[in-house]
Coordinates of C-alpha atoms in Angstrom, one line a residue:
M1 CA 0.0 0.0 0.0
F2 CA 2.9 2.3 0.8
E3 CA 4.3 1.9 -2.7
D4 CA 0.9 2.6 -4.1
F5 CA 0.8 5.8 -2.1
R6 CA 4.2 6.9 -3.4
E7 CA 3.2 6.3 -7.0
L8 CA 0.0 8.2 -6.7
F9 CA 1.9 11.1 -5.1
R10 CA 4.4 11.3 -7.9
S11 CA 1.7 11.2 -10.6
S12 CA -0.3 14.0 -8.9
R13 CA 2.4 16.7 -8.9
A14 CA 2.1 17.9 -12.5
G15 CA -1.7 18.0 -12.5
L16 CA -1.8 19.7 -9.2
L17 CA 0.0 22.8 -10.4
A18 CA -2.5 23.3 -13.2
G19 CA -5.5 23.3 -10.8
F20 CA -8.0 26.2 -10.7
L21 CA -8.4 28.2 -7.5
I22 CA -11.1 30.4 -6.3
L23 CA -11.8 32.0 -2.9
T24 CA -15.1 31.3 -1.2
M25 CA -16.7 32.2 2.1
A26 CA -18.5 28.8 2.5
V27 CA -19.1 27.7 6.1
V28 CA -16.7 25.0 7.4
P29 CA -18.5 21.9 8.7
K30 CA -18.7 21.4 12.5
E31 CA -15.8 19.0 12.7
A32 CA -13.5 21.6 11.2
L33 CA -14.9 24.4 13.4
A34 CA -13.9 22.4 16.4
Q35 CA -10.2 23.0 15.4
T36 CA -10.4 26.5 14.0
G37 CA -12.8 28.4 16.3
S38 CA -13.8 31.5 14.3
E39 CA -11.8 30.6 11.3
T40 CA -14.3 29.7 8.6
E41 CA -12.6 30.7 5.4
Q42 CA -11.9 28.1 2.7
I43 CA -10.4 27.9 -0.7
V44 CA -11.9 25.8 -3.5
Y45 CA -9.6 23.6 -5.6
V46 CA -10.9 22.0 -8.8
L47 CA -9.1 18.8 -9.5
K48 CA -7.5 18.0 -12.8
R49 CA -6.4 14.7 -14.2
G50 CA -3.8 13.0 -12.1
D51 CA -4.5 14.9 -8.9
T52 CA -4.8 13.0 -5.6
L53 CA -5.4 14.1 -2.0
F54 CA -2.1 12.6 -1.1
G55 CA -0.2 14.9 -3.5
L56 CA -2.1 17.9 -2.4
A57 CA -1.4 17.1 1.2
N58 CA 2.3 16.5 0.8
K59 CA 2.9 19.8 -1.0
Y60 CA 0.4 22.3 0.4
L61 CA -1.1 21.1 3.7
R62 CA 0.6 21.7 7.0
K63 CA 0.5 18.0 7.8
R64 CA 0.3 15.2 5.2
S65 CA -2.3 13.4 7.4
D66 CA -4.6 16.5 7.0
Y67 CA -5.8 14.9 3.7
V68 CA -8.1 12.9 6.0
A69 CA -9.9 16.1 7.2
V70 CA -10.2 17.3 3.6
Q71 CA -11.6 13.9 2.6
R72 CA -14.2 14.1 5.5
I73 CA -15.2 17.7 4.8
N74 CA -15.8 16.9 1.1
R75 CA -17.4 13.5 1.7
I76 CA -14.9 11.6 -0.5
A77 CA -15.3 7.9 -0.2
N78 CA -12.0 6.9 -2.0
P79 CA -9.1 9.4 -1.9
R80 CA -7.5 7.6 -4.8
Q81 CA -10.5 7.8 -7.1
I82 CA -11.8 11.4 -7.3
P83 CA -13.6 12.6 -10.5
V84 CA -11.8 15.2 -12.6
G85 CA -13.5 18.5 -12.1
K86 CA -14.4 17.8 -8.4
S87 CA -14.3 20.9 -6.3
L88 CA -12.4 20.4 -3.1
H89 CA -13.3 22.8 -0.2
I90 CA -10.1 23.2 1.9
P91 CA -10.0 25.2 5.1
V92 CA -7.4 27.9 5.2
Y93 CA -6.1 26.8 8.6
L94 CA -4.9 23.5 7.0
L95 CA -2.7 25.2 4.4
K96 CA 1.0 25.7 4.5
Y97 CA 2.3 29.2 4.6
R98 CA 5.5 31.2 4.9
S99 CA 5.7 34.1 7.4
S100 CA 5.3 37.5 5.9
K101 CA 6.8 40.6 7.5
A102 CA 5.9 44.1 8.4
S103 CA 8.4 46.9 9.1
L104 CA 8.2 50.0 11.3
S105 CA 8.1 53.0 8.9
A106 CA 7.8 55.7 11.4
F107 CA 7.0 56.4 15.1
R108 CA 6.9 59.2 17.6
G109 CA 6.4 59.4 21.3
D110 CA 5.8 56.4 23.7
V111 CA 5.2 53.3 21.6
S112 CA 5.4 49.7 22.7
I113 CA 6.0 46.6 20.5
A114 CA 6.0 43.2 22.2
A115 CA 6.7 39.9 20.6
G116 CA 7.4 36.4 22.0
G117 CA 7.0 37.7 25.5
R118 CA 9.6 40.4 25.3
E119 CA 9.6 44.2 24.5
L120 CA 11.3 45.2 21.3
T121 CA 13.2 48.5 21.0
P122 CA 11.4 50.7 18.4
V123 CA 13.7 51.7 15.6
Q124 CA 12.9 52.7 12.0
G125 CA 12.9 49.6 9.8
L126 CA 12.3 47.2 12.8
S127 CA 10.8 43.9 11.5
V128 CA 7.4 43.2 13.2
A129 CA 6.1 39.6 12.9
E130 CA 2.8 37.8 13.4
G131 CA 1.8 37.7 17.1
S132 CA 3.2 41.1 17.9
Q133 CA 1.3 43.4 20.3
I134 CA 1.5 47.1 19.5
R135 CA 0.5 50.1 21.8
T136 CA 0.7 53.8 21.5
A137 CA 0.4 56.2 24.5
A138 CA -1.0 59.7 24.5
R139 CA 0.5 62.0 21.8
S140 CA 2.2 59.0 20.3
F141 CA 2.0 57.6 16.7
L142 CA 3.2 54.6 14.7
T143 CA 3.0 53.4 11.1
L144 CA 3.8 49.9 9.8
Q145 CA 4.4 48.9 6.2
L146 CA 3.4 45.3 5.1
E147 CA 5.2 43.2 2.5
D148 CA 2.7 44.1 -0.2
G149 CA 3.0 47.8 0.4
S150 CA -0.1 48.3 2.6
R151 CA 0.2 50.6 5.6
I152 CA -1.3 50.5 9.0
S153 CA -1.2 53.7 11.1
L154 CA -2.0 53.9 14.8
P155 CA -2.9 57.2 16.4
S156 CA -2.6 57.9 20.1
N157 CA -4.0 55.7 22.8
S158 CA -4.5 52.6 20.6
Q159 CA -3.6 49.0 20.9
V160 CA -3.6 46.2 18.3
R161 CA -2.4 42.7 17.7
I162 CA -1.1 41.3 14.5
T163 CA -3.0 38.0 14.4
R164 CA -2.2 37.0 10.7
L165 CA 0.9 37.9 8.7
R166 CA 1.2 35.1 6.2
H167 CA 1.8 34.1 2.6
I168 CA -0.3 31.1 1.6
L169 CA 1.7 28.7 -0.6
L170 CA -1.2 27.0 -2.4
T171 CA -2.8 30.3 -3.6
D172 CA 0.5 32.3 -3.6
S173 CA -1.5 34.9 -1.7
M174 CA -1.3 37.2 1.3
D175 CA -3.3 36.6 4.4
Y176 CA -3.2 39.6 6.8
E177 CA -5.4 40.2 9.9
I178 CA -5.1 42.9 12.5
A179 CA -7.1 42.8 15.8
V180 CA -8.0 46.2 17.2
D181 CA -8.4 45.9 21.0
K182 CA -8.4 49.7 21.8
G183 CA -8.6 53.0 20.0
R184 CA -8.3 53.4 16.2
I185 CA -6.3 52.4 13.2
R186 CA -6.2 53.6 9.6
S187 CA -5.6 50.9 6.9
K188 CA -4.2 52.0 3.6
V189 CA -4.4 48.7 1.7
A190 CA -2.6 48.2 -1.6
P191 CA -4.9 46.7 -4.3
L192 CA -4.8 43.0 -3.7
Q193 CA -3.4 41.2 -6.8
K194 CA -4.9 37.8 -6.4
K195 CA -8.5 36.6 -5.7
A196 CA -7.3 34.7 -2.6
D197 CA -5.5 37.7 -1.1
R198 CA -7.1 38.7 2.2
Y199 CA -6.8 41.7 4.5
R200 CA -9.0 41.9 7.5
V201 CA -9.4 44.1 10.6
R202 CA -11.0 42.3 13.5
T203 CA -12.6 43.9 16.5
P204 CA -14.4 42.3 19.5
V205 CA -17.8 42.6 17.7
A206 CA -17.1 42.7 13.9
V207 CA -14.8 41.8 11.1
S208 CA -14.1 44.0 8.0
A209 CA -12.5 42.6 4.8
V210 CA -11.1 44.6 1.9
R211 CA -9.5 44.1 -1.5
G212 CA -7.6 47.4 -1.6
T213 CA -8.9 50.6 0.0
D214 CA -8.3 53.3 2.6
Y215 CA -10.5 53.0 5.6
R216 CA -10.6 53.5 9.4
T217 CA -11.6 51.2 12.3
R218 CA -12.4 52.4 15.8
V219 CA -13.6 50.7 19.0
D220 CA -15.6 52.9 21.3
E221 CA -14.2 52.4 24.8
I222 CA -17.5 53.0 26.6
S223 CA -20.1 51.2 24.4
G224 CA -17.8 48.6 22.7
T225 CA -19.3 49.6 19.3
A226 CA -16.9 49.1 16.4
F227 CA -17.0 51.7 13.7
S228 CA -15.7 51.1 10.2
E229 CA -15.5 54.1 7.7
T230 CA -14.5 53.8 4.1
V231 CA -12.6 56.6 2.5
E232 CA -11.6 54.9 -0.7
G233 CA -12.6 51.5 -2.3
E234 CA -15.1 49.2 -0.5
V235 CA -15.2 47.3 2.6
V236 CA -17.4 44.3 3.7
V237 CA -18.3 44.3 7.4
T238 CA -19.6 41.2 9.2
A239 CA -21.1 41.4 12.6
G240 CA -19.6 38.9 15.0
Q241 CA -16.3 37.0 14.5
N242 CA -17.1 34.7 11.6
I243 CA -16.9 36.2 8.1
G244 CA -19.8 35.0 6.1
S245 CA -21.8 33.6 9.0
G246 CA -23.3 36.8 10.5
T247 CA -25.0 39.9 9.3
M248 CA -23.0 41.3 6.4
I249 CA -23.1 44.7 4.7
S250 CA -21.0 46.4 2.1
I251 CA -19.8 50.0 2.8
P252 CA -18.4 51.8 -0.3
A253 CA -16.5 55.0 -0.1
G254 CA -18.4 57.7 1.8
T255 CA -20.2 55.3 4.0
G256 CA -19.6 53.6 7.3
A257 CA -20.9 50.7 9.5
A258 CA -21.4 50.4 13.3
A259 CA -21.5 47.0 14.9
T260 CA -22.7 46.8 18.5
V261 CA -22.0 44.3 21.2
T262 CA -25.6 42.9 20.7
G263 CA -24.8 41.9 17.1
A264 CA -26.7 44.8 15.5
L265 CA -25.1 46.3 12.4
A266 CA -26.1 49.7 11.0
K267 CA -24.9 51.7 8.0
A268 CA -24.6 55.4 7.6
E269 CA -23.5 58.1 5.1
L270 CA -20.3 59.9 6.2
L271 CA -20.2 63.6 6.6
S272 CA -18.6 65.4 3.6
P273 CA -15.1 66.9 4.0
P274 CA -15.0 70.1 6.1
E275 CA -13.3 73.3 4.9
L276 CA -10.6 75.4 6.6
L277 CA -10.8 79.1 6.8
D278 CA -7.6 80.6 5.4
P279 CA -5.8 77.2 4.9
A280 CA -2.7 78.9 3.5
K281 CA -2.1 80.8 6.7
V282 CA 1.5 80.4 8.1
Q283 CA 1.2 78.8 11.6
S284 CA 3.5 81.2 13.5
E285 CA 2.1 81.3 17.0
E286 CA 3.2 79.1 19.9
E287 CA 0.0 77.0 19.5
L288 CA -1.3 76.1 16.1
Q289 CA -4.7 77.5 15.4
F290 CA -7.1 76.5 12.7
A291 CA -10.6 77.7 12.0
V292 CA -13.3 75.5 10.3
V293 CA -16.1 76.7 8.2
P294 CA -19.2 76.2 10.4
R295 CA -21.6 73.5 9.5
D296 CA -24.7 72.5 11.5
T297 CA -24.3 68.7 11.0
A298 CA -20.9 68.5 12.6
M299 CA -20.6 68.0 16.4
G300 CA -16.8 68.5 16.3
H301 CA -13.7 67.9 14.3
R302 CA -10.6 65.7 14.3
M303 CA -7.3 66.8 12.8
I304 CA -4.2 64.7 12.2
I305 CA -0.9 66.3 11.3
A306 CA 1.9 64.5 9.4
S307 CA 5.2 65.5 7.9
D308 CA 4.4 63.7 4.6
A309 CA 1.5 63.7 2.2
G310 CA 1.0 59.9 2.7
F311 CA 0.5 60.4 6.5
V312 CA 3.1 57.8 7.3
D313 CA 5.0 60.0 9.8
L314 CA 2.2 61.2 12.1
V315 CA 3.2 64.2 14.2
A316 CA 0.1 65.4 16.1
E317 CA -3.6 64.7 16.6
V318 CA -6.4 66.6 18.2
Q319 CA -10.2 66.3 18.5
E320 CA -12.2 69.4 19.3
Q321 CA -15.9 70.4 19.7
G322 CA -17.0 73.3 17.6
T323 CA -15.1 75.0 14.8
E324 CA -11.9 76.1 16.5
I325 CA -8.9 73.7 16.6
G326 CA -5.8 74.2 18.6
L327 CA -2.7 72.0 18.7
E328 CA 0.5 72.1 20.8
A329 CA 3.7 73.5 19.3
I330 CA 5.5 71.5 16.6
P331 CA 8.9 72.2 15.0
N332 CA 9.2 74.5 12.0
G333 CA 8.6 72.9 8.6
R334 CA 6.1 72.0 5.9
Y335 CA 3.2 69.8 7.1
Y336 CA 0.0 68.1 6.0
A337 CA -3.3 68.2 7.9
K338 CA -6.1 65.7 7.5
L339 CA -9.4 67.2 8.8
S340 CA -12.7 65.3 9.2
A341 CA -16.0 66.2 10.8
L342 CA -17.5 64.2 13.7
A343 CA -21.2 63.3 13.6
A344 CA -23.6 62.9 16.4
D345 CA -24.0 59.1 15.6
G346 CA -20.3 58.6 16.3
F347 CA -19.1 58.3 12.7
E348 CA -16.1 60.3 11.5
G349 CA -16.6 61.9 8.1
M350 CA -14.7 62.0 4.9
P351 CA -11.3 63.8 5.3
A352 CA -10.0 66.9 3.6
T353 CA -6.2 67.3 3.3
Y354 CA -4.4 70.6 3.5
S355 CA -0.7 71.5 3.4
F356 CA 0.6 74.4 5.6
K357 CA 3.8 76.0 6.8
R358 CA 4.9 76.1 10.4
Q359 CA 7.3 78.8 11.3
L360 CA 7.3 80.0 14.8
S361 CA 7.4 83.8 15.0
T362 CA 5.9 85.5 18.0
L363 CA 5.8 89.2 18.7
G364 CA 4.8 91.5 21.6
G365 CA 5.7 95.0 22.8
S366 CA 5.5 97.5 25.6
A367 CA 5.9 101.2 26.1
D368 CA 6.8 103.1 29.3
A369 CA 8.2 106.3 30.6
G370 CA 11.9 106.3 31.8
D371 CA 14.5 108.6 32.9
F372 CA 15.6 109.5 29.4
G373 CA 12.2 109.6 27.7
Y374 CA 9.7 107.0 26.4
R375 CA 11.0 103.6 25.8
F376 CA 9.4 101.3 23.3
K377 CA 10.4 97.6 23.7
W378 CA 9.5 94.5 21.8
F379 CA 10.2 90.7 22.2
G380 CA 9.3 87.4 20.5
A381 CA 10.5 84.0 19.5
G382 CA 11.5 82.5 16.2
E383 CA 14.4 81.0 14.3
G384 CA 16.3 82.9 11.7
Q385 CA 17.0 86.6 11.1
R386 CA 14.4 89.0 12.6
F387 CA 14.2 92.7 11.6
Y388 CA 11.8 95.0 13.4
R389 CA 9.8 98.1 12.4
L390 CA 8.4 100.6 14.8
Q391 CA 5.5 102.9 13.8
I392 CA 4.0 105.8 15.9
L393 CA 1.0 107.7 14.8
K394 CA -0.6 110.8 16.5
D395 CA -4.3 111.2 17.4
S396 CA -5.6 108.4 15.1
K397 CA -4.7 104.8 14.0
T398 CA -5.3 106.0 10.4
A399 CA -3.0 109.0 10.5
I400 CA 0.3 109.2 8.7
P401 CA 3.1 107.9 11.0
I402 CA 5.2 110.5 12.6
L403 CA 7.8 107.8 13.1
D404 CA 8.4 104.8 10.9
E405 CA 11.7 103.1 11.6
A406 CA 12.3 99.9 9.6
A407 CA 15.1 97.2 9.6
L408 CA 15.8 97.6 13.3
S409 CA 17.9 94.8 14.7
T410 CA 17.7 96.0 18.3
D411 CA 14.8 95.3 20.6
T412 CA 14.4 98.9 22.1
V413 CA 13.9 102.5 20.9
T414 CA 13.9 105.4 23.3
L415 CA 12.4 108.8 22.3
S416 CA 13.7 111.6 24.4
E417 CA 11.2 114.2 23.2
L418 CA 7.5 113.3 22.7
P419 CA 5.0 116.3 22.9
D420 CA 1.8 115.9 24.9
G421 CA -1.0 114.2 23.2
E422 CA -2.5 110.8 22.3
Y423 CA -0.4 108.4 20.2
Y424 CA -0.9 105.0 18.7
W425 CA 2.0 102.7 18.2
R426 CA 2.8 99.2 16.9
V427 CA 5.8 97.1 16.1
G428 CA 6.2 94.7 13.2
V429 CA 8.7 91.9 12.5
T430 CA 10.1 90.5 9.2
Q431 CA 11.5 87.0 9.9
F432 CA 13.6 84.9 7.5
S433 CA 13.7 81.2 7.9
S434 CA 16.9 79.5 9.1
D435 CA 16.3 76.9 6.3
P436 CA 18.4 78.1 3.3
E437 CA 15.9 76.5 1.0
D438 CA 13.0 78.5 2.3
R439 CA 13.2 82.0 0.9
E440 CA 9.8 83.1 2.1
A441 CA 9.8 85.6 4.9
I442 CA 7.1 86.1 7.5
E443 CA 5.7 89.6 8.3
K444 CA 3.5 90.3 11.2
W445 CA 2.4 93.3 13.3
T446 CA 1.2 93.8 16.9
D447 CA -2.1 95.4 17.4
F448 CA -2.1 99.2 17.8
E449 CA -1.5 100.3 21.4
K450 CA -2.6 103.7 22.8
L451 CA -0.1 105.9 24.6
T452 CA -1.1 109.2 26.3
V453 CA 1.8 111.7 26.9
A454 CA 1.3 114.4 29.5
N455 CA 4.5 116.0 30.6

């Protein structure tokens, strides 16, 4: 019998390679579910002349003896005599694979990557494997790049597990799965090249599957509701943990789905992208300030700042009610802002992306009487050369200046003789960037201050 097995195995190899593969979401029989838990996905293999279960098992199944499970699932009486064209349903958990890899593209702040029971030191380019647990603290960000070019970005206060990072040999396909335990992730999935390629995001109450898209996943800490929002492409969301066995809806770009802990699944239209007032404004104050065009349907807004247009290197994030958005100071440079509106039903709307320049340049001034006359003094922060300009007007803010001193490099001017009367004064600054490639200067003025002189 052993010789018969070897002969059948040898004869199966050529025909096996010519087999036709498709991906299906058919439910695995109970005997398979006992081994896989929530894993119900299968591939379907159509047998050609010369194929046998033995040859299939030896080359593509994790254990050669797993042909018995395939035989039972497909109700095959004789594994040596299978009709040509027979469709074999094979659970994915039985298939051989090689480990795929992810790499750490960018990170900021307090991030934690644990694998195999030990903490890894985050460095750019770090290899991150299946089974890794990833966490970001407050004001911390992280982006991973997968083998196929897909990217996963974690904002602050998020926690995920990489539960699948595999390349299936039988289908020559990718098998990725990310479990979101806390917070949010953004998935920028490269278009999947093969029908059997899979990318899924799993939450405690739902699973979403895509074939190349840009979408967000969030787990609400209070209610446990999982939100999925599609920015590009299309996502299929299934309530519960088994793809294909629960309530399933498709959410194309501009829509979202919310899955509750009770198994309910609701679909919603996402709010349209919001607009910034004066988006080209140079952010020169200590704190960044943005103003959003008011809209009645928005309860608030979320803004993410990155140093690159692909939003790989995340720098800052803030969520605000209303239309005024403030962020803590960031270094000088060119940045990109992704702005989205927040709806009352918990969904985050479609994003709008803006570019802006950050160049710190603050300015303040004071005027007082001293022993040698009236002293005008100014101060401020900012990198690069700063030249000041002092203007003094008499009686009215619209009058012609009686003093207009430009290109001042000092921070004080003292006027020994200033007749009685009412004066209005202000100071301006022209600041040149310390970056030699940035030739654009910033000009700003203080508000007019009133000075009454009575000698």
